[in-house]
Amino acid sequence: MKRSLALLLTLVMSLGLLAGCGSKDTTADEPQQDGESGAKQIETLKVAFVPSREPQEIITATEPLKQLLKDELAKEGYEVGEVEITVGTTYEAVGEGLEAGTIDVGLIPGGTYVLYDDGAEVILTATRNGLSKDSDNAKDWNDGQPTEASEKQAVSYRALIIAGPSDKGQELAAKVNGGEELTWENLDSANWSIMGTSSPAGYIYPALWLQDHYGKGISDLSSAVQSDSYASAFARLASGQVDVLVTYADARRDYAERWNTEFNREASIWEETNVIGVTAPIYNDTISVSKNSEIMDDALIAALQNAFINIGNTDEGKQVIAIYSHNGYQKAQSSDYDNERAAQKLIQELTAAN
């Protein structure tokens, strides 16, 4: 498993580099000026989301974004024929699409952005509602009560290591809630669900947490299976296929209802799951654009920034971007994600060493 993860990370980076190496036709698909209206014409604007939720759920929820973007970009002097929204098969697939120029705009985590920043440029950072719980101490999250949204806006979030209702999950939770420090042997005896290697909450920051506490990485775990979405991770946790999952704080809010319906649990998710680890804060998701897109230039970037900020300031827009727990957007710069670059570097070093 250690060697497989190392090879995977190397392959991901190689694919990203290769994707950005193609030559660019500087005239084929550039925005064209409409002689009558004066608006710049864009035939198709390609927007991609990472699969942090089930793909069809994202596609359905973001359908109104197509018209919202058209309307807002029209105010910025752009007439867009079609907004095409897709969901990547993996986080890495969206990064590769941005590098290749086959995607114009990507809504991606910071970790994915820094892995592909040779071909992707961050233009906005998402803001989120803060949470009623934000403690470094895992036990403080386990009062059996739902985590609630607060009115305070946040530009960072945490990753949580959550134990489920399996015997092993309950054993680990009992130790944490009893004030006992978990050992590496305790954690290594559990079956884990993880996400792709560029997912901040689903891989990178939990790996850093393991390194900080135990001098180990995710690749050192005896049993860690990659889930294709957080929905499938929670389904596995509910069924006992895995004992522990890693996710964003607090993903249980998004799956509380399905825990009892689709996942067939009787008690609430707040009673049956417990936080056993809390990571350092993670800078929020990005809206990034492709440096190799045929239509992208400084003027369109400025227009997209204004468009997404305006969308995030409306009730209708907030409903759309809530699928990612976004509440709005603020302008971003590459240096905002320097901590993510440091995290990625450490992960690469840890993986290469195993």
CSV table of C-alpha atoms in Angstrom, one decimal:
chain,number,residue,atom,x,y,z
A,1,MET,CA,0.0,0.0,0.0
A,2,LYS,CA,2.9,2.4,0.8
A,3,ARG,CA,4.5,1.9,-2.6
A,4,SER,CA,1.1,2.2,-4.3
A,5,LEU,CA,0.3,5.6,-2.7
A,6,ALA,CA,3.8,6.8,-3.7
A,7,LEU,CA,3.3,5.7,-7.3
A,8,LEU,CA,-0.2,7.2,-7.3
A,9,LEU,CA,1.0,10.6,-6.2
A,10,THR,CA,3.9,10.6,-8.7
A,11,LEU,CA,1.5,9.6,-11.5
A,12,VAL,CA,-1.0,12.3,-10.5
A,13,MET,CA,1.7,15.0,-10.6
A,14,SER,CA,3.1,13.6,-13.9
A,15,LEU,CA,-0.3,13.6,-15.6
A,16,GLY,CA,-0.9,17.2,-14.4
A,17,LEU,CA,2.5,18.4,-15.8
A,18,LEU,CA,1.9,16.6,-19.1
A,19,ALA,CA,-1.6,18.1,-19.4
A,20,GLY,CA,-0.3,21.6,-19.3
A,21,CYS,CA,2.4,21.2,-21.9
A,22,GLY,CA,0.2,21.4,-25.1
A,23,SER,CA,0.5,24.3,-27.4
A,24,LYS,CA,-2.3,26.9,-27.3
A,25,ASP,CA,-4.1,28.4,-30.3
A,26,THR,CA,-4.5,32.0,-29.2
A,27,THR,CA,-7.3,32.8,-31.6
A,28,ALA,CA,-9.6,29.8,-32.0
A,29,ASP,CA,-11.9,30.2,-29.1
A,30,GLU,CA,-11.1,33.6,-27.7
A,31,PRO,CA,-14.1,35.8,-26.8
A,32,GLN,CA,-15.4,37.5,-30.0
A,33,GLN,CA,-16.8,41.0,-30.0
A,34,ASP,CA,-20.4,41.4,-31.1
A,35,GLY,CA,-20.7,44.2,-33.6
A,36,GLU,CA,-24.2,45.2,-32.6
A,37,SER,CA,-24.4,44.9,-28.8
A,38,GLY,CA,-20.7,45.4,-28.1
A,39,ALA,CA,-20.7,42.3,-25.8
A,40,LYS,CA,-18.0,39.8,-26.0
A,41,GLN,CA,-19.3,36.4,-27.2
A,42,ILE,CA,-18.4,33.2,-25.4
A,43,GLU,CA,-19.9,30.1,-27.1
A,44,THR,CA,-19.4,27.7,-24.1
A,45,LEU,CA,-18.1,28.3,-20.6
A,46,LYS,CA,-17.0,25.0,-19.0
A,47,VAL,CA,-17.4,24.8,-15.2
A,48,ALA,CA,-16.4,21.7,-13.3
A,49,PHE,CA,-17.0,20.6,-9.7
A,50,VAL,CA,-15.1,18.0,-7.6
A,51,PRO,CA,-17.1,15.0,-6.4
A,52,SER,CA,-17.2,15.9,-2.7
A,53,ARG,CA,-21.0,15.0,-2.9
A,54,GLU,CA,-22.7,12.5,-5.2
A,55,PRO,CA,-22.3,13.8,-8.8
A,56,GLN,CA,-26.0,13.8,-9.7
A,57,GLU,CA,-26.8,15.7,-6.5
A,58,ILE,CA,-24.2,18.4,-7.5
A,59,ILE,CA,-25.5,18.5,-11.1
A,60,THR,CA,-29.1,19.0,-9.9
A,61,ALA,CA,-28.3,21.5,-7.2
A,62,THR,CA,-26.2,23.7,-9.5
A,63,GLU,CA,-28.5,23.7,-12.5
A,64,PRO,CA,-29.7,27.3,-11.7
A,65,LEU,CA,-26.0,28.4,-11.7
A,66,LYS,CA,-26.0,28.3,-15.5
A,67,GLN,CA,-28.5,31.1,-15.8
A,68,LEU,CA,-27.1,33.0,-12.9
A,69,LEU,CA,-23.7,33.1,-14.5
A,70,LYS,CA,-25.1,34.1,-17.8
A,71,ASP,CA,-27.0,37.0,-16.2
A,72,GLU,CA,-24.1,38.2,-14.1
A,73,LEU,CA,-21.5,37.9,-16.9
A,74,ALA,CA,-23.9,39.8,-19.2
A,75,LYS,CA,-23.6,42.7,-16.7
A,76,GLU,CA,-19.8,42.5,-17.2
A,77,GLY,CA,-20.1,42.7,-21.0
A,78,TYR,CA,-20.0,39.0,-21.9
A,79,GLU,CA,-22.7,37.1,-23.8
A,80,VAL,CA,-22.4,33.4,-22.9
A,81,GLY,CA,-24.2,30.9,-25.2
A,82,GLU,CA,-24.0,27.9,-22.9
A,83,VAL,CA,-22.6,27.2,-19.4
A,84,GLU,CA,-21.6,23.6,-19.2
A,85,ILE,CA,-21.5,22.1,-15.7
A,86,THR,CA,-19.8,18.8,-15.1
A,87,VAL,CA,-18.6,16.8,-12.0
A,88,GLY,CA,-15.1,15.2,-12.3
A,89,THR,CA,-14.7,11.5,-11.6
A,90,THR,CA,-12.0,12.5,-9.1
A,91,TYR,CA,-10.6,15.6,-7.6
A,92,GLU,CA,-7.5,15.0,-9.7
A,93,ALA,CA,-9.5,14.8,-12.9
A,94,VAL,CA,-10.7,18.4,-12.4
A,95,GLY,CA,-7.2,19.6,-11.8
A,96,GLU,CA,-6.0,17.8,-14.9
A,97,GLY,CA,-8.8,19.4,-16.9
A,98,LEU,CA,-7.8,22.9,-15.7
A,99,GLU,CA,-4.2,22.2,-16.7
A,100,ALA,CA,-5.2,20.8,-20.1
A,101,GLY,CA,-7.5,23.8,-20.7
A,102,THR,CA,-10.5,21.5,-21.3
A,103,ILE,CA,-12.1,23.1,-18.2
A,104,ASP,CA,-12.4,26.9,-17.9
A,105,VAL,CA,-13.5,27.2,-14.3
A,106,GLY,CA,-13.1,24.7,-11.5
A,107,LEU,CA,-14.5,24.7,-8.0
A,108,ILE,CA,-11.7,22.8,-6.2
A,109,PRO,CA,-10.2,22.5,-2.7
A,110,GLY,CA,-7.0,24.3,-1.9
A,111,GLY,CA,-5.1,21.1,-1.9
A,112,THR,CA,-6.1,20.3,-5.4
A,113,TYR,CA,-5.3,23.8,-6.6
A,114,VAL,CA,-1.8,23.8,-5.3
A,115,LEU,CA,-1.1,20.4,-6.9
A,116,TYR,CA,-2.2,21.8,-10.3
A,117,ASP,CA,-1.2,25.4,-10.0
A,118,ASP,CA,1.1,25.2,-13.0
A,119,GLY,CA,-2.1,25.2,-15.1
A,120,ALA,CA,-4.6,26.6,-12.6
A,121,GLU,CA,-5.0,30.1,-11.2
A,122,VAL,CA,-6.9,30.8,-8.0
A,123,ILE,CA,-9.3,33.8,-8.3
A,124,LEU,CA,-11.7,33.4,-5.4
A,125,THR,CA,-11.8,31.8,-1.9
A,126,ALA,CA,-15.1,30.6,-0.6
A,127,THR,CA,-16.5,31.9,2.7
A,128,ARG,CA,-18.6,29.6,4.9
A,129,ASN,CA,-20.8,29.9,7.9
A,130,GLY,CA,-18.7,29.1,11.0
A,131,LEU,CA,-19.8,26.3,13.3
A,132,SER,CA,-20.9,26.2,16.9
A,133,LYS,CA,-18.1,23.8,17.6
A,134,ASP,CA,-14.5,24.6,16.7
A,135,SER,CA,-12.3,23.0,19.4
A,136,ASP,CA,-9.0,21.3,19.0
A,137,ASN,CA,-10.1,18.8,21.6
A,138,ALA,CA,-12.0,15.9,19.9
A,139,LYS,CA,-14.1,15.2,23.1
A,140,ASP,CA,-15.7,18.7,22.9
A,141,TRP,CA,-17.4,17.6,19.6
A,142,ASN,CA,-19.1,14.6,21.3
A,143,ASP,CA,-21.9,16.0,23.4
A,144,GLY,CA,-24.6,14.1,21.4
A,145,GLN,CA,-26.0,17.4,20.1
A,146,PRO,CA,-26.0,18.6,16.5
A,147,THR,CA,-23.2,20.9,15.4
A,148,GLU,CA,-24.9,24.1,14.3
A,149,ALA,CA,-24.0,26.9,11.9
A,150,SER,CA,-23.0,30.2,13.3
A,151,GLU,CA,-23.5,33.7,11.8
A,152,LYS,CA,-19.8,34.3,11.8
A,153,GLN,CA,-18.2,33.9,8.4
A,154,ALA,CA,-15.1,31.8,8.2
A,155,VAL,CA,-12.4,31.4,5.5
A,156,SER,CA,-11.0,28.2,7.0
A,157,TYR,CA,-12.4,24.9,8.3
A,158,ARG,CA,-11.1,21.7,10.0
A,159,ALA,CA,-10.9,18.1,9.1
A,160,LEU,CA,-12.4,15.6,11.5
A,161,ILE,CA,-11.5,12.0,12.2
A,162,ILE,CA,-14.8,10.3,13.0
A,163,ALA,CA,-15.4,6.9,14.5
A,164,GLY,CA,-18.7,5.1,13.7
A,165,PRO,CA,-21.1,2.6,15.3
A,166,SER,CA,-19.0,-0.5,14.8
A,167,ASP,CA,-17.5,-2.2,17.8
A,168,LYS,CA,-14.0,-0.9,17.0
A,169,GLY,CA,-15.4,2.6,16.3
A,170,GLN,CA,-17.2,2.6,19.7
A,171,GLU,CA,-14.0,1.3,21.4
A,172,LEU,CA,-12.0,4.2,20.1
A,173,ALA,CA,-14.7,6.7,20.9
A,174,ALA,CA,-14.9,5.5,24.5
A,175,LYS,CA,-11.2,6.0,25.0
A,176,VAL,CA,-11.3,9.6,23.6
A,177,ASN,CA,-14.5,10.5,25.6
A,178,GLY,CA,-12.9,9.0,28.7
A,179,GLY,CA,-9.9,11.4,28.4
A,180,GLU,CA,-7.5,8.7,27.2
A,181,GLU,CA,-4.9,9.4,24.5
A,182,LEU,CA,-5.2,7.0,21.5
A,183,THR,CA,-2.1,5.1,20.5
A,184,TRP,CA,-1.0,4.4,17.0
A,185,GLU,CA,-1.8,0.7,17.6
A,186,ASN,CA,-5.4,1.7,18.5
A,187,LEU,CA,-5.8,3.6,15.3
A,188,ASP,CA,-4.0,1.1,13.1
A,189,SER,CA,-6.4,-1.7,14.3
A,190,ALA,CA,-9.3,0.1,12.7
A,191,ASN,CA,-10.6,0.1,9.1
A,192,TRP,CA,-10.4,3.6,7.6
A,193,SER,CA,-12.1,5.4,4.8
A,194,ILE,CA,-10.1,8.1,3.1
A,195,MET,CA,-10.5,10.3,0.0
A,196,GLY,CA,-8.1,11.1,-2.9
A,197,THR,CA,-4.6,12.2,-2.1
A,198,SER,CA,-5.3,15.9,-3.1
A,199,SER,CA,-8.3,16.2,-0.8
A,200,PRO,CA,-7.4,18.5,2.1
A,201,ALA,CA,-10.0,17.2,4.6
A,202,GLY,CA,-10.2,13.7,3.1
A,203,TYR,CA,-6.4,13.0,3.0
A,204,ILE,CA,-3.8,15.7,3.4
A,205,TYR,CA,-4.7,17.2,6.8
A,206,PRO,CA,-5.6,13.9,8.5
A,207,ALA,CA,-2.2,12.6,7.2
A,208,LEU,CA,-0.5,15.7,8.8
A,209,TRP,CA,-2.4,15.0,12.0
A,210,LEU,CA,-1.2,11.5,12.1
A,211,GLN,CA,2.4,12.7,11.4
A,212,ASP,CA,2.2,15.3,14.2
A,213,HIS,CA,0.8,12.9,16.8
A,214,TYR,CA,2.4,9.6,15.9
A,215,GLY,CA,5.1,10.2,13.3
A,216,LYS,CA,3.1,8.1,10.8
A,217,GLY,CA,1.1,8.7,7.7
A,218,ILE,CA,-2.1,7.4,6.1
A,219,SER,CA,0.1,5.1,4.0
A,220,ASP,CA,1.2,3.4,7.2
A,221,LEU,CA,-2.3,2.3,8.1
A,222,SER,CA,-2.9,-1.4,7.8
A,223,SER,CA,-6.4,-0.8,6.3
A,224,ALA,CA,-7.4,2.4,4.4
A,225,VAL,CA,-9.9,2.3,1.5
A,226,GLN,CA,-10.5,5.2,-0.8
A,227,SER,CA,-14.1,6.3,-1.1
A,228,ASP,CA,-15.4,8.0,-4.2
A,229,SER,CA,-17.5,10.5,-2.2
A,230,TYR,CA,-18.2,11.5,1.4
A,231,ALA,CA,-21.7,10.0,0.9
A,232,SER,CA,-20.2,6.6,0.2
A,233,ALA,CA,-17.8,7.0,3.1
A,234,PHE,CA,-20.7,7.7,5.5
A,235,ALA,CA,-22.6,4.7,4.0
A,236,ARG,CA,-19.6,2.5,4.8
A,237,LEU,CA,-19.4,3.9,8.3
A,238,ALA,CA,-23.0,3.3,9.0
A,239,SER,CA,-22.9,-0.3,7.7
A,240,GLY,CA,-19.7,-1.1,9.7
A,241,GLN,CA,-17.6,-1.7,6.6
A,242,VAL,CA,-15.2,0.9,8.0
A,243,ASP,CA,-14.7,2.0,11.6
A,244,VAL,CA,-13.3,5.5,11.0
A,245,LEU,CA,-13.6,8.1,8.2
A,246,VAL,CA,-11.9,11.4,7.6
A,247,THR,CA,-14.0,14.4,6.4
A,248,TYR,CA,-14.6,18.1,6.7
A,249,ALA,CA,-16.1,19.7,9.8
A,250,ASP,CA,-18.9,19.0,10.4
A,251,ALA,CA,-20.0,16.7,7.5
A,252,ARG,CA,-22.4,15.0,9.8
A,253,ARG,CA,-24.7,18.0,9.4
A,254,ASP,CA,-25.1,17.0,5.7
A,255,TYR,CA,-25.8,13.4,6.3
A,256,ALA,CA,-27.9,13.4,9.5
A,257,GLU,CA,-31.1,12.7,7.7
A,258,ARG,CA,-29.7,10.0,5.4
A,259,TRP,CA,-28.1,8.3,8.4
A,260,ASN,CA,-31.6,7.2,9.4
A,261,THR,CA,-33.2,6.8,6.0
A,262,GLU,CA,-30.9,5.7,3.3
A,263,PHE,CA,-28.2,4.3,5.7
A,264,ASN,CA,-30.8,2.5,7.9
A,265,ARG,CA,-29.6,3.6,11.3
A,266,GLU,CA,-32.0,3.9,14.2
A,267,ALA,CA,-30.2,6.3,16.5
A,268,SER,CA,-29.1,9.7,15.3
A,269,ILE,CA,-25.8,10.3,13.7
A,270,TRP,CA,-24.9,12.6,16.7
A,271,GLU,CA,-25.4,9.7,19.1
A,272,GLU,CA,-23.7,7.0,17.0
A,273,THR,CA,-20.6,8.8,15.7
A,274,ASN,CA,-17.8,10.5,17.7
A,275,VAL,CA,-14.9,12.7,16.7
A,276,ILE,CA,-11.6,11.1,17.7
A,277,GLY,CA,-9.3,13.7,16.0
A,278,VAL,CA,-9.4,17.3,14.9
A,279,THR,CA,-6.9,18.8,12.5
A,280,ALA,CA,-5.4,22.2,12.2
A,281,PRO,CA,-7.5,24.8,10.2
A,282,ILE,CA,-7.7,24.4,6.4
A,283,TYR,CA,-8.0,27.4,4.1
A,284,ASN,CA,-11.4,27.2,2.2
A,285,ASP,CA,-12.1,26.0,-1.3
A,286,THR,CA,-11.2,27.9,-4.4
A,287,ILE,CA,-12.7,29.0,-7.6
A,288,SER,CA,-9.8,28.6,-10.0
A,289,VAL,CA,-9.5,29.1,-13.7
A,290,SER,CA,-7.4,27.4,-16.3
A,291,LYS,CA,-4.3,29.2,-17.5
A,292,ASN,CA,-4.5,27.2,-20.7
A,293,SER,CA,-8.2,27.8,-21.5
A,294,GLU,CA,-8.7,29.3,-24.9
A,295,ILE,CA,-11.1,31.9,-23.6
A,296,MET,CA,-9.4,33.0,-20.4
A,297,ASP,CA,-7.8,36.4,-20.0
A,298,ASP,CA,-7.5,39.1,-17.3
A,299,ALA,CA,-10.7,40.7,-18.4
A,300,LEU,CA,-12.7,37.5,-18.1
A,301,ILE,CA,-11.1,36.7,-14.8
A,302,ALA,CA,-12.2,40.0,-13.4
A,303,ALA,CA,-15.7,39.4,-14.8
A,304,LEU,CA,-15.9,36.0,-13.2
A,305,GLN,CA,-14.8,37.3,-9.9
A,306,ASN,CA,-17.5,39.9,-9.9
A,307,ALA,CA,-20.1,37.4,-11.2
A,308,PHE,CA,-19.4,34.8,-8.5
A,309,ILE,CA,-19.2,37.4,-5.7
A,310,ASN,CA,-22.6,38.8,-6.8
A,311,ILE,CA,-24.1,35.4,-7.0
A,312,GLY,CA,-23.0,34.6,-3.5
A,313,ASN,CA,-24.6,37.8,-2.3
A,314,THR,CA,-28.1,36.8,-3.4
A,315,ASP,CA,-30.5,34.3,-1.7
A,316,GLU,CA,-30.9,32.3,-4.9
A,317,GLY,CA,-27.2,32.1,-5.4
A,318,LYS,CA,-26.6,31.1,-1.8
A,319,GLN,CA,-29.0,28.2,-2.3
A,320,VAL,CA,-27.0,27.0,-5.3
A,321,ILE,CA,-23.5,27.2,-3.7
A,322,ALA,CA,-24.8,25.7,-0.4
A,323,ILE,CA,-24.1,22.3,-2.0
A,324,TYR,CA,-20.5,22.9,-1.1
A,325,SER,CA,-21.3,24.7,2.2
A,326,HIS,CA,-20.2,27.9,0.6
A,327,ASN,CA,-21.9,31.1,1.7
A,328,GLY,CA,-20.1,33.6,-0.5
A,329,TYR,CA,-16.7,34.5,-2.1
A,330,GLN,CA,-13.8,36.9,-1.7
A,331,LYS,CA,-11.0,37.6,-4.1
A,332,ALA,CA,-7.9,35.4,-3.6
A,333,GLN,CA,-4.3,35.3,-4.5
A,334,SER,CA,-1.9,32.4,-4.9
A,335,SER,CA,0.0,33.2,-1.7
A,336,ASP,CA,-3.1,32.6,0.4
A,337,TYR,CA,-2.5,28.9,-0.2
A,338,ASP,CA,1.2,28.8,0.8
A,339,ASN,CA,0.3,26.7,3.8
A,340,GLU,CA,-1.4,24.2,1.5
A,341,ARG,CA,1.8,24.0,-0.5
A,342,ALA,CA,3.8,23.2,2.6
A,343,ALA,CA,1.2,20.5,3.4
A,344,GLN,CA,1.5,19.0,0.0
A,345,LYS,CA,5.3,19.0,0.1
A,346,LEU,CA,5.2,17.2,3.4
A,347,ILE,CA,2.7,14.6,2.1
A,348,GLN,CA,5.0,14.0,-0.9
A,349,GLU,CA,8.0,13.5,1.4
A,350,LEU,CA,6.1,11.2,3.7
A,351,THR,CA,4.8,9.1,0.7
A,352,ALA,CA,8.2,9.0,-1.0
A,353,ALA,CA,9.8,7.8,2.3
A,354,ASN,CA,7.4,4.8,2.6
